[in-house]
PDB file of C-alpha atoms in Angstrom:
ATOM      1  CA  VAL A  12      15.062  16.740   5.062  1.00 92.00           C
ATOM      2  CA  LEU A  13      14.336  18.066   1.582  1.00 92.00           C
ATOM      3  CA  THR A  14      17.943  17.593   0.471  1.00 93.00           C
ATOM      4  CA  GLY A  15      18.034  14.071   1.879  1.00 93.00           C
ATOM      5  CA  ALA A  16      14.804  13.140   0.110  1.00 94.00           C
ATOM      6  CA  GLY A  17      16.162  14.499  -3.158  1.00 95.00           C
ATOM      7  CA  ALA A  18      19.459  12.679  -2.731  1.00 95.00           C
ATOM      8  CA  GLY A  19      17.650   9.437  -1.972  1.00 94.00           C
ATOM      9  CA  LEU A  20      15.521   9.773  -5.098  1.00 93.00           C
ATOM     10  CA  LEU A  21      18.632  10.508  -7.174  1.00 96.00           C
ATOM     11  CA  ALA A  22      20.218   7.369  -5.744  1.00 96.00           C
ATOM     12  CA  LYS A  23      17.139   5.431  -6.868  1.00 94.00           C
ATOM     13  CA  GLY A  24      17.820   6.548 -10.442  1.00 95.00           C
ATOM     14  CA  LEU A  25      15.495   9.499 -10.976  1.00 93.00           C
ATOM     15  CA  LYS A  26      16.674  12.332 -13.193  1.00 94.00           C
ATOM     16  CA  PRO A  27      17.710  15.421 -11.205  1.00 94.00           C
ATOM     17  CA  SER A  28      14.642  17.433 -12.218  1.00 92.00           C
ATOM     18  CA  GLN A  29      12.320  14.530 -11.375  1.00 92.00           C
ATOM     19  CA  ALA A  30      14.042  13.944  -8.037  1.00 93.00           C
ATOM     20  CA  ALA A  31      13.767  17.636  -7.124  1.00 94.00           C
ATOM     21  CA  CYS A  32      10.065  17.823  -7.992  1.00 92.00           C
ATOM     22  CA  ALA A  33       9.245  14.558  -6.233  1.00 93.00           C
ATOM     23  CA  ALA A  34      11.226  15.552  -3.121  1.00 95.00           C
ATOM     24  CA  VAL A  35       9.416  18.892  -2.872  1.00 95.00           C
ATOM     25  CA  PHE A  36       6.059  17.173  -3.331  1.00 93.00           C
ATOM     26  CA  LEU A  37       6.815  14.528  -0.685  1.00 94.00           C
ATOM     27  CA  HIS A  38       8.205  17.136   1.720  1.00 95.00           C
ATOM     28  CA  GLY A  39       5.008  19.189   1.408  1.00 93.00           C
ATOM     29  CA  LEU A  40       2.790  16.130   1.688  1.00 94.00           C
ATOM     30  CA  SER A  41       4.639  15.104   4.852  1.00 94.00           C
ATOM     31  CA  ALA A  42       3.842  18.503   6.379  1.00 92.00           C
ATOM     32  CA  ASP A  43       0.221  18.199   5.230  1.00 92.00           C
ATOM     33  CA  LEU A  44      -0.046  14.833   6.968  1.00 92.00           C
ATOM     34  CA  LEU A  45       1.432  16.327  10.131  1.00 92.00           C
ATOM     35  CA  SER A  46      -1.059  19.194  10.001  1.00 91.00           C
ATOM     36  CA  GLU A  47      -3.916  16.679  10.230  1.00 88.00           C
ATOM     37  CA  GLU A  48      -2.716  15.909  13.768  1.00 84.00           C
ATOM     38  CA  ALA A  49      -1.658  19.340  15.013  1.00 79.00           C
ATOM     39  CA  SER A  50      -1.585  22.836  13.567  1.00 74.00           C
ATOM     40  CA  ARG A  51       1.786  24.170  14.666  1.00 80.00           C
ATOM     41  CA  GLY A  52       5.345  24.378  13.435  1.00 83.00           C
ATOM     42  CA  TYR A  53       7.140  21.095  12.878  1.00 88.00           C
ATOM     43  CA  LEU A  54      10.630  19.903  13.650  1.00 90.00           C
ATOM     44  CA  ALA A  55      12.731  18.549  10.802  1.00 91.00           C
ATOM     45  CA  THR A  56      12.704  15.143  12.505  1.00 93.00           C
ATOM     46  CA  GLU A  57       8.898  15.165  12.490  1.00 92.00           C
ATOM     47  CA  VAL A  58       8.810  15.895   8.764  1.00 92.00           C
ATOM     48  CA  MET A  59      11.425  13.195   8.205  1.00 94.00           C
ATOM     49  CA  ASP A  60       9.403  10.677  10.219  1.00 94.00           C
ATOM     50  CA  ALA A  61       6.310  11.473   8.126  1.00 94.00           C
ATOM     51  CA  LEU A  62       8.057  10.801   4.791  1.00 94.00           C
ATOM     52  CA  PRO A  63       7.247   7.051   4.786  1.00 94.00           C
ATOM     53  CA  LEU A  64       3.577   7.928   5.340  1.00 94.00           C
ATOM     54  CA  ALA A  65       3.722  10.398   2.450  1.00 94.00           C
ATOM     55  CA  LEU A  66       5.304   7.778   0.194  1.00 92.00           C
ATOM     56  CA  GLN A  67       2.632   5.259   1.148  1.00 94.00           C
ATOM     57  CA  ARG A  68      -0.080   7.825   0.416  1.00 92.00           C
ATOM     58  CA  VAL A  69       1.379   8.407  -3.061  1.00 90.00           C
ATOM     59  CA  PHE A  70       1.674   4.683  -3.776  1.00 89.00           C
ATOM     60  CA  ASP A  71      -1.901   4.061  -2.601  1.00 91.00           C
ATOM     61  CA  ASN A  72      -3.379   7.042  -4.463  1.00 87.00           C
ATOM     62  CA  PRO A  73      -1.001   8.384  -7.131  1.00 82.00           C
ATOM     63  CA  PRO A  74      -1.559  11.967  -8.305  1.00 76.00           C
ATOM     64  CA  ALA A  75      -2.929  12.510 -11.784  1.00 77.00           C
ATOM     65  CA  PRO A  76      -0.277  13.006 -14.461  1.00 77.00           C
ATOM     66  CA  PRO A  77       0.233  16.577 -15.629  1.00 74.00           C
ATOM     67  CA  VAL A  78      -1.759  17.697 -18.632  1.00 75.00           C
ATOM     68  CA  GLU A  79       0.326  18.871 -21.553  1.00 75.00           C
ATOM     69  CA  GLN A  80      -0.902  22.264 -22.720  1.00 70.00           C
ATOM     70  CA  PRO A  81       0.292  24.020 -25.849  1.00 68.00           C
ATOM     71  CA  LEU A  82       2.343  27.141 -25.337  1.00 65.00           C
ATOM     72  CA  LEU A  83       0.498  30.291 -26.332  1.00 63.00           C
TER      73      LEU A  83
END
């Protein structure tokens, strides 16, 4: 599921590092959404089915951009 999400984001034109970060975020958010319904292990197909919900959640309420901090 994670690899497929990353590949799909690459196909949409994201840079590899952006696609990897976004895929991991969406994969985790999908599991978080599933955990709201039941607290147990999830099948890959369940995580995959929750990806559209995760995408919609991000589009409806985008996360704050990262804050640039100087290196110490």
